[in-house]
Short mmCIF file of C-alpha atoms in Angstrom, two decimals:
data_model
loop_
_atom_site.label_atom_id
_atom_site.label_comp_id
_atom_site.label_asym_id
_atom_site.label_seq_id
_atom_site.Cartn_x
_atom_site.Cartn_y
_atom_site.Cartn_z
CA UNK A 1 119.30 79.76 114.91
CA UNK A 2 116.24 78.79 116.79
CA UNK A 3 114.93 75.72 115.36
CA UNK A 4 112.34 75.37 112.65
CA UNK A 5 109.65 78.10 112.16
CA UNK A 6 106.24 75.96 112.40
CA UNK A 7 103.66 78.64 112.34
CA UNK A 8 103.11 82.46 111.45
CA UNK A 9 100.13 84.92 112.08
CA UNK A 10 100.60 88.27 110.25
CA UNK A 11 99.16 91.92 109.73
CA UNK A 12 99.86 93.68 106.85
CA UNK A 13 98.33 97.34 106.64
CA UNK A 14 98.79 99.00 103.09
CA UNK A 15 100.13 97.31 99.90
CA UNK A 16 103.42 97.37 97.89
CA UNK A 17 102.45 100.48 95.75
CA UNK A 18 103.26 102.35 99.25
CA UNK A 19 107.14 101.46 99.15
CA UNK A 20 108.78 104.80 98.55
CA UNK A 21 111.86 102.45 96.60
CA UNK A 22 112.18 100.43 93.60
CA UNK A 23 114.68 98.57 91.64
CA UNK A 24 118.22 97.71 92.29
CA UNK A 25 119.54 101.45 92.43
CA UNK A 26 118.07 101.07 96.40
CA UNK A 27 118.97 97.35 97.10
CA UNK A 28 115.42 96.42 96.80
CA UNK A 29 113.92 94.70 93.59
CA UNK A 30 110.36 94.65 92.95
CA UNK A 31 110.52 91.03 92.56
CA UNK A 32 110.62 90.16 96.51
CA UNK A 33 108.28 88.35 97.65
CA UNK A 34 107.68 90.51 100.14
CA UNK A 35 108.97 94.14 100.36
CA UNK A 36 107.28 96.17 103.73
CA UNK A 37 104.08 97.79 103.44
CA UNK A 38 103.22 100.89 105.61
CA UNK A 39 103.03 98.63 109.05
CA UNK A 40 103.56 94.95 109.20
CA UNK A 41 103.38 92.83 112.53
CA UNK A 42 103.83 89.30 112.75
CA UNK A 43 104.67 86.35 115.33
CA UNK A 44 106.58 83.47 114.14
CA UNK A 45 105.94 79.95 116.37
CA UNK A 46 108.96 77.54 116.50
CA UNK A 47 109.13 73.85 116.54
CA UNK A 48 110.36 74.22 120.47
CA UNK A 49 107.36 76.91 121.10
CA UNK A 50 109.45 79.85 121.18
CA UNK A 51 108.10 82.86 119.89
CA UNK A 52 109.87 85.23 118.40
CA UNK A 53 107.76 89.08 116.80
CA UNK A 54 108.41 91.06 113.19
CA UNK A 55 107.65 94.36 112.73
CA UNK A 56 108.44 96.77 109.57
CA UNK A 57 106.78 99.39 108.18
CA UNK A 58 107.81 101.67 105.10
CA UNK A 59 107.73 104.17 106.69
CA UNK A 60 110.91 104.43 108.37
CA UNK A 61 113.99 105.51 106.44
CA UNK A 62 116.31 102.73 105.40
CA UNK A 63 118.88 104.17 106.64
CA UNK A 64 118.12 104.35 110.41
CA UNK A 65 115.88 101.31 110.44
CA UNK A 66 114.72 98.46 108.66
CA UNK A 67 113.69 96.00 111.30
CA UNK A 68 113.40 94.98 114.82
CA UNK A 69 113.26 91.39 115.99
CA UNK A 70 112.06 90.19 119.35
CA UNK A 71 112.48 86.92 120.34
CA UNK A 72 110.62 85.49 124.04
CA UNK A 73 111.74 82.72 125.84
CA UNK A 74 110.62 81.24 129.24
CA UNK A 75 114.09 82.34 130.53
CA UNK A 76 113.76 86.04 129.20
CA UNK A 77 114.27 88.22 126.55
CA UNK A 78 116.57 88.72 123.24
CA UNK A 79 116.21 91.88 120.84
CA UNK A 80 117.64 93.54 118.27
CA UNK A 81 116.74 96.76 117.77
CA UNK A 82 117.65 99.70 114.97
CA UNK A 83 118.68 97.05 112.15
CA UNK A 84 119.79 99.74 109.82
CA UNK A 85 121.39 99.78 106.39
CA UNK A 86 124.29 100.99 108.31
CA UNK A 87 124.31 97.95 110.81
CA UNK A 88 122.54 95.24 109.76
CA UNK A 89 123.43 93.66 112.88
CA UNK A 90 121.13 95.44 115.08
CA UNK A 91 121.80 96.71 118.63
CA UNK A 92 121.49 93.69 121.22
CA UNK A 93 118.85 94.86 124.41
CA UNK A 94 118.52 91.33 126.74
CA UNK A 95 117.50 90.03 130.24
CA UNK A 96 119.60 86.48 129.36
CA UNK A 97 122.68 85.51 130.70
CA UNK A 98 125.15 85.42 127.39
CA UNK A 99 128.15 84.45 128.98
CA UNK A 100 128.74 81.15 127.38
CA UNK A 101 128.24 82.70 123.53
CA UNK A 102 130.69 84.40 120.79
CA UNK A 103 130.42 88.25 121.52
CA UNK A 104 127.73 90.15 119.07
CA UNK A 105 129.38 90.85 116.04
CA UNK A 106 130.60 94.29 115.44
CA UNK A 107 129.09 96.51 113.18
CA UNK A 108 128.30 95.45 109.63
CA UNK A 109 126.76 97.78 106.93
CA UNK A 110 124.38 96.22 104.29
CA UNK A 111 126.34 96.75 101.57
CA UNK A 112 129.19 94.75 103.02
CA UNK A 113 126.30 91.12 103.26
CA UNK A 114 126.16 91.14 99.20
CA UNK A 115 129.90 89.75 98.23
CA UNK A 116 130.29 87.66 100.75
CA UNK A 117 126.91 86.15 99.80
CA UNK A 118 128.04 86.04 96.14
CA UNK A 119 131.71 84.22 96.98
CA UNK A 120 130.17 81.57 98.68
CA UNK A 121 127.15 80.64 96.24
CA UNK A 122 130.02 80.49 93.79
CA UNK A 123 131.74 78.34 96.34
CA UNK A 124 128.96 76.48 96.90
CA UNK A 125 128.44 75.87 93.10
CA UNK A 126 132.14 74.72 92.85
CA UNK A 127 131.15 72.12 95.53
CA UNK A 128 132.95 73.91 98.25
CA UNK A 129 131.40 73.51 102.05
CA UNK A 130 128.97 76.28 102.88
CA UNK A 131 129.40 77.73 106.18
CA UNK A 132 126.44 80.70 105.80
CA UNK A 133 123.21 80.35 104.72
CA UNK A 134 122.45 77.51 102.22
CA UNK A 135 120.27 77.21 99.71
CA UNK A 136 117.52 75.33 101.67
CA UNK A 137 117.56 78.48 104.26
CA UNK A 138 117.44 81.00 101.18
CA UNK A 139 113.86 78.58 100.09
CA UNK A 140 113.05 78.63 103.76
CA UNK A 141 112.96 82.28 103.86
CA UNK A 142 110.89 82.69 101.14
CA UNK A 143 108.74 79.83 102.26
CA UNK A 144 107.95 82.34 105.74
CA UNK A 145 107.55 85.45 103.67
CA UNK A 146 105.03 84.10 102.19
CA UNK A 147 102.98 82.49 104.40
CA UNK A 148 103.21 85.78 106.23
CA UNK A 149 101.49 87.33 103.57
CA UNK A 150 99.60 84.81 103.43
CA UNK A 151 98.51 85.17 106.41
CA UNK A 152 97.78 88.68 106.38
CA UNK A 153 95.27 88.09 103.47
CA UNK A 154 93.83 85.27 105.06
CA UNK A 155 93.64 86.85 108.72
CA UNK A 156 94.57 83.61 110.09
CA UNK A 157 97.58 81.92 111.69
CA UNK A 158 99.13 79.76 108.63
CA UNK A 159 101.27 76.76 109.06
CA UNK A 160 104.46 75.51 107.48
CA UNK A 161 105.49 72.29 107.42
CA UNK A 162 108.81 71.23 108.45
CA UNK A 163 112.12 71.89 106.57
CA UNK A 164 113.99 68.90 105.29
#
């Protein structure tokens, strides 16, 4: 949505043993690469030098929130706040002028991300056009998770290089 992710510089306070959930019976497998640790902070750098800030910590309930994303611009502000299993989407809090975009989306519980995800990988494996997320963005992800980790071990900004 904002151009490639170029850098990241992460702090991670506590480990994975501090997650109070595990296996699929919450939605969250102990085989993520990353799964939140009692406070994690981290600012991503994009190709176009736009900024945009993490945070997460375990210790919130899933269920009123999981994440907030902040994203800085020289022409203002865009958050979403209270990203919740209840709304993924997040409650939108900005200084920018949004008249020329779609309207935020409505109200979408977790749950309801997992079969669309699943018809259109099957889509996509039936060589059907992929509107969402492809598989390069699903790598990508993982490719940031991890250097925000590695970050946080490392204490140091890390870089990624650019996506195909």
């Amino acid at each position: 949505m904002f151009g490639e992710i170029v850098a990241v510089q992460a702090t991670l306070k506590g480990d994975r043993s501090e997650a109070p959930y595990r296996g699929w019976e919450t939605g969250i497998s102990d085989d993520l690469l990353y799964i939140p640790s009692r406070a994690m902070g981290a600012v991503v750098q994009f190709a176009n030098d736009f900024l945009g800030v993490l945070s997460s910590s375990v210790r919130h309930r899933l269920d009123d929130f999981m994440l907030e994303l902040h994203l800085l611009t020289t022409k203002g502000r865009l958050t979403l706040r209270r990203m919740r299993q209840s709304n993924i989407c997040g409650e939108l809090d900005t200084n920018l002028p949004l008249t020329d975009l779609p309207p935020f989306p409505e109200p979408v519980p977790f749950s309801a991300t997992f079969a669309p995800s699943v018809h259109a990988f099957v889509a996509a494996v039936q060589g059907a056009g992929v509107d969402i997320a492809t598989g390069e963005d699903g790598l990508r992800a993982m490719e940031v998770e991890h250097a925000i980790v590695v970050s946080a071990q490392a204490g140091k900004v890390v870089p990624l290089p650019m996506g195909n």
